[in-house]
Amino acid sequence: MSQLVRFGVSLEKELLEKFDRRIGEKHYPNRSEAFRDLIREDLVKKEWAEGKDVAGAITLVYDHHRRELVNKLVDIQHDFHELIVSSQHIHMDESNCLEIIAVKGKPKRIEELAYRVKSTKGVKHGSLVMASTGKGLA
Ligand code: NI
């Protein structure tokens, strides 16, 4: 367990009120927890920008009746197999599928995979959650 350090922060009253309203909306138990999250978020952004090993999740929504599309998505994933930790396929209704692809590796390569699958014709929605391996975070 890391050592806890207390420190004071000076900021404008109005800004603090806005922050408190936001952390209330987000259900943080206190300012410290909200502050920790902001710092971690910034550190994760830095990991991605600096090309460190990162983790993430790509989500896709598509219609499985488009067989060409399904084959294409599988082909692309095989081209990037070294990044893919696991993938989950959920049949949401009679035609729509949700696919969640967990990835780990270098940011540029993960982004390339995300762009490739998202831009495949017929994909209704795609997004990339930029997360961390957790190693660089306390
Ligand atoms: Ni399905």
PDB file of C-alpha atoms and ligand atoms in Angstrom:
ATOM      1  CA  MET A   1       0.000   0.000   0.000  1.00  0.00           C
ATOM      2  CA  SER A   2       1.338   3.435  -0.950  1.00  0.00           C
ATOM      3  CA  GLN A   3       1.925   6.032   1.720  1.00  0.00           C
ATOM      4  CA  LEU A   4      -0.805   8.672   1.941  1.00  0.00           C
ATOM      5  CA  VAL A   5       0.269  12.317   1.803  1.00  0.00           C
ATOM      6  CA  ARG A   6      -1.972  15.260   2.619  1.00  0.00           C
ATOM      7  CA  PHE A   7      -1.585  18.560   0.833  1.00  0.00           C
ATOM      8  CA  GLY A   8      -3.540  21.779   0.512  1.00  0.00           C
ATOM      9  CA  VAL A   9      -4.940  23.104  -2.732  1.00  0.00           C
ATOM     10  CA  SER A  10      -5.886  26.742  -3.296  1.00  0.00           C
ATOM     11  CA  LEU A  11      -8.457  27.512  -5.930  1.00  0.00           C
ATOM     12  CA  GLU A  12     -11.240  29.929  -6.728  1.00  0.00           C
ATOM     13  CA  LYS A  13     -14.404  29.460  -4.654  1.00  0.00           C
ATOM     14  CA  GLU A  14     -16.568  29.280  -7.770  1.00  0.00           C
ATOM     15  CA  LEU A  15     -14.362  26.615  -9.335  1.00  0.00           C
ATOM     16  CA  LEU A  16     -14.481  24.525  -6.167  1.00  0.00           C
ATOM     17  CA  GLU A  17     -18.284  24.825  -6.064  1.00  0.00           C
ATOM     18  CA  LYS A  18     -18.475  23.600  -9.644  1.00  0.00           C
ATOM     19  CA  PHE A  19     -16.108  20.746  -8.833  1.00  0.00           C
ATOM     20  CA  ASP A  20     -18.193  19.761  -5.812  1.00  0.00           C
ATOM     21  CA  ARG A  21     -21.353  19.746  -7.908  1.00  0.00           C
ATOM     22  CA  ARG A  22     -19.663  17.522 -10.513  1.00  0.00           C
ATOM     23  CA  ILE A  23     -18.292  15.060  -7.980  1.00  0.00           C
ATOM     24  CA  GLY A  24     -21.778  14.901  -6.440  1.00  0.00           C
ATOM     25  CA  GLU A  25     -23.265  14.061  -9.839  1.00  0.00           C
ATOM     26  CA  LYS A  26     -20.604  11.398 -10.309  1.00  0.00           C
ATOM     27  CA  HIS A  27     -21.217   9.943  -6.831  1.00  0.00           C
ATOM     28  CA  TYR A  28     -17.689  10.302  -5.543  1.00  0.00           C
ATOM     29  CA  PRO A  29     -17.650   9.834  -1.750  1.00  0.00           C
ATOM     30  CA  ASN A  30     -15.269  12.790  -1.320  1.00  0.00           C
ATOM     31  CA  ARG A  31     -12.984  15.272  -3.080  1.00  0.00           C
ATOM     32  CA  SER A  32      -9.887  13.147  -2.519  1.00  0.00           C
ATOM     33  CA  GLU A  33     -11.300  10.235  -4.499  1.00  0.00           C
ATOM     34  CA  ALA A  34     -12.389  12.553  -7.327  1.00  0.00           C
ATOM     35  CA  PHE A  35      -8.971  14.187  -7.348  1.00  0.00           C
ATOM     36  CA  ARG A  36      -7.183  10.812  -7.480  1.00  0.00           C
ATOM     37  CA  ASP A  37      -9.274   9.855 -10.496  1.00  0.00           C
ATOM     38  CA  LEU A  38      -8.444  13.084 -12.322  1.00  0.00           C
ATOM     39  CA  ILE A  39      -4.733  12.495 -11.753  1.00  0.00           C
ATOM     40  CA  ARG A  40      -4.942   8.867 -12.887  1.00  0.00           C
ATOM     41  CA  GLU A  41      -6.885   9.878 -15.975  1.00  0.00           C
ATOM     42  CA  ASP A  42      -4.147  12.292 -16.903  1.00  0.00           C
ATOM     43  CA  LEU A  43      -1.441   9.655 -16.283  1.00  0.00           C
ATOM     44  CA  VAL A  44      -3.261   7.182 -18.526  1.00  0.00           C
ATOM     45  CA  LYS A  45      -3.459   9.813 -21.284  1.00  0.00           C
ATOM     46  CA  LYS A  46       0.295  10.250 -20.913  1.00  0.00           C
ATOM     47  CA  GLU A  47       0.880   6.467 -21.177  1.00  0.00           C
ATOM     48  CA  TRP A  48      -1.022   6.466 -24.490  1.00  0.00           C
ATOM     49  CA  ALA A  49       0.776   9.568 -25.780  1.00  0.00           C
ATOM     50  CA  GLU A  50       4.219   8.203 -24.867  1.00  0.00           C
ATOM     51  CA  GLY A  51       3.684   4.794 -26.433  1.00  0.00           C
ATOM     52  CA  LYS A  52       3.860   2.781 -23.206  1.00  0.00           C
ATOM     53  CA  ASP A  53       2.222  -0.635 -22.982  1.00  0.00           C
ATOM     54  CA  VAL A  54      -1.469   0.043 -22.449  1.00  0.00           C
ATOM     55  CA  ALA A  55      -4.757  -1.823 -22.284  1.00  0.00           C
ATOM     56  CA  GLY A  56      -8.185  -1.033 -23.589  1.00  0.00           C
ATOM     57  CA  ALA A  57     -11.469  -2.239 -24.952  1.00  0.00           C
ATOM     58  CA  ILE A  58     -12.959  -1.847 -28.391  1.00  0.00           C
ATOM     59  CA  THR A  59     -16.732  -2.141 -28.668  1.00  0.00           C
ATOM     60  CA  LEU A  60     -18.574  -2.750 -31.920  1.00  0.00           C
ATOM     61  CA  VAL A  61     -22.245  -2.900 -32.798  1.00  0.00           C
ATOM     62  CA  TYR A  62     -23.203  -4.509 -36.102  1.00  0.00           C
ATOM     63  CA  ASP A  63     -25.774  -6.585 -37.897  1.00  0.00           C
ATOM     64  CA  HIS A  64     -24.629 -10.194 -38.217  1.00  0.00           C
ATOM     65  CA  HIS A  65     -26.839 -10.750 -41.270  1.00  0.00           C
ATOM     66  CA  ARG A  66     -24.135  -8.986 -43.249  1.00  0.00           C
ATOM     67  CA  ARG A  67     -21.904 -12.049 -43.607  1.00  0.00           C
ATOM     68  CA  GLU A  68     -19.206 -10.214 -45.542  1.00  0.00           C
ATOM     69  CA  LEU A  69     -18.900  -7.792 -42.655  1.00  0.00           C
ATOM     70  CA  VAL A  70     -18.571 -10.565 -40.059  1.00  0.00           C
ATOM     71  CA  ASN A  71     -15.824 -12.233 -42.128  1.00  0.00           C
ATOM     72  CA  LYS A  72     -14.010  -8.941 -42.572  1.00  0.00           C
ATOM     73  CA  LEU A  73     -14.084  -8.222 -38.835  1.00  0.00           C
ATOM     74  CA  VAL A  74     -12.664 -11.665 -38.091  1.00  0.00           C
ATOM     75  CA  ASP A  75      -9.911 -11.219 -40.722  1.00  0.00           C
ATOM     76  CA  ILE A  76      -8.886  -7.863 -39.256  1.00  0.00           C
ATOM     77  CA  GLN A  77      -8.777  -9.302 -35.746  1.00  0.00           C
ATOM     78  CA  HIS A  78      -6.510 -12.122 -36.944  1.00  0.00           C
ATOM     79  CA  ASP A  79      -4.154  -9.512 -38.420  1.00  0.00           C
ATOM     80  CA  PHE A  80      -3.872  -7.989 -34.939  1.00  0.00           C
ATOM     81  CA  HIS A  81      -4.021 -11.231 -32.943  1.00  0.00           C
ATOM     82  CA  GLU A  82      -0.991 -10.342 -30.805  1.00  0.00           C
ATOM     83  CA  LEU A  83      -2.979  -7.463 -29.264  1.00  0.00           C
ATOM     84  CA  ILE A  84      -6.210  -9.261 -28.516  1.00  0.00           C
ATOM     85  CA  VAL A  85      -6.514 -10.701 -25.022  1.00  0.00           C
ATOM     86  CA  SER A  86     -10.091 -11.865 -25.442  1.00  0.00           C
ATOM     87  CA  SER A  87     -13.288 -10.986 -27.211  1.00  0.00           C
ATOM     88  CA  GLN A  88     -16.895 -11.379 -26.272  1.00  0.00           C
ATOM     89  CA  HIS A  89     -19.828 -11.557 -28.638  1.00  0.00           C
ATOM     90  CA  ILE A  90     -23.304 -10.743 -27.369  1.00  0.00           C
ATOM     91  CA  HIS A  91     -26.409 -11.357 -29.509  1.00  0.00           C
ATOM     92  CA  MET A  92     -28.512  -8.343 -28.502  1.00  0.00           C
ATOM     93  CA  ASP A  93     -31.548  -9.155 -30.612  1.00  0.00           C
ATOM     94  CA  GLU A  94     -32.393 -11.077 -33.794  1.00  0.00           C
ATOM     95  CA  SER A  95     -29.958  -9.003 -35.861  1.00  0.00           C
ATOM     96  CA  ASN A  96     -27.739  -6.766 -33.712  1.00  0.00           C
ATOM     97  CA  CYS A  97     -24.517  -7.986 -32.168  1.00  0.00           C
ATOM     98  CA  LEU A  98     -22.301  -6.316 -29.587  1.00  0.00           C
ATOM     99  CA  GLU A  99     -18.665  -7.298 -29.661  1.00  0.00           C
ATOM    100  CA  ILE A 100     -16.216  -6.330 -26.919  1.00  0.00           C
ATOM    101  CA  ILE A 101     -12.551  -6.804 -27.769  1.00  0.00           C
ATOM    102  CA  ALA A 102     -10.092  -6.562 -24.868  1.00  0.00           C
ATOM    103  CA  VAL A 103      -6.669  -5.403 -26.025  1.00  0.00           C
ATOM    104  CA  LYS A 104      -3.190  -4.965 -24.594  1.00  0.00           C
ATOM    105  CA  GLY A 105      -0.093  -3.608 -26.341  1.00  0.00           C
ATOM    106  CA  LYS A 106       1.318  -0.477 -27.940  1.00  0.00           C
ATOM    107  CA  PRO A 107      -1.107   2.459 -28.341  1.00  0.00           C
ATOM    108  CA  LYS A 108      -0.459   3.071 -32.032  1.00  0.00           C
ATOM    109  CA  ARG A 109      -1.179  -0.546 -32.945  1.00  0.00           C
ATOM    110  CA  ILE A 110      -4.320  -0.636 -30.765  1.00  0.00           C
ATOM    111  CA  GLU A 111      -5.557   2.575 -32.381  1.00  0.00           C
ATOM    112  CA  GLU A 112      -4.865   1.104 -35.814  1.00  0.00           C
ATOM    113  CA  LEU A 113      -6.968  -1.950 -34.964  1.00  0.00           C
ATOM    114  CA  ALA A 114      -9.753   0.259 -33.575  1.00  0.00           C
ATOM    115  CA  TYR A 115      -9.769   2.450 -36.705  1.00  0.00           C
ATOM    116  CA  ARG A 116      -9.788  -0.598 -38.985  1.00  0.00           C
ATOM    117  CA  VAL A 117     -12.767  -2.303 -37.335  1.00  0.00           C
ATOM    118  CA  LYS A 118     -14.736   0.907 -36.713  1.00  0.00           C
ATOM    119  CA  SER A 119     -14.405   2.004 -40.314  1.00  0.00           C
ATOM    120  CA  THR A 120     -15.488  -1.353 -41.729  1.00  0.00           C
ATOM    121  CA  LYS A 121     -18.596  -0.812 -43.826  1.00  0.00           C
ATOM    122  CA  GLY A 122     -21.710  -1.861 -41.954  1.00  0.00           C
ATOM    123  CA  VAL A 123     -20.408  -1.309 -38.417  1.00  0.00           C
ATOM    124  CA  LYS A 124     -23.145   0.761 -36.753  1.00  0.00           C
ATOM    125  CA  HIS A 125     -21.067   1.946 -33.815  1.00  0.00           C
ATOM    126  CA  GLY A 126     -17.523   1.490 -32.635  1.00  0.00           C
ATOM    127  CA  SER A 127     -15.540   2.959 -29.799  1.00  0.00           C
ATOM    128  CA  LEU A 128     -12.211   2.591 -28.082  1.00  0.00           C
ATOM    129  CA  VAL A 129     -11.831   2.871 -24.324  1.00  0.00           C
ATOM    130  CA  MET A 130      -8.267   3.901 -23.565  1.00  0.00           C
ATOM    131  CA  ALA A 131      -7.334   2.191 -20.332  1.00  0.00           C
ATOM    132  CA  SER A 132      -4.142   1.184 -18.591  1.00  0.00           C
ATOM    133  CA  THR A 133      -2.285  -1.973 -17.622  1.00  0.00           C
ATOM    134  CA  GLY A 134      -2.360  -0.424 -14.137  1.00  0.00           C
ATOM    135  CA  LYS A 135       1.410  -0.817 -13.673  1.00  0.00           C
ATOM    136  CA  GLY A 136       2.162   2.907 -13.766  1.00  0.00           C
ATOM    137  CA  LEU A 137      -0.695   3.852 -11.480  1.00  0.00           C
ATOM    138  CA  ALA A 138      -0.752   3.876  -7.685  1.00  0.00           C
TER     139      ALA A 138
HETATM  140 NI    NI B   1     -24.513 -12.037 -32.615  1.00  0.00          NI
END
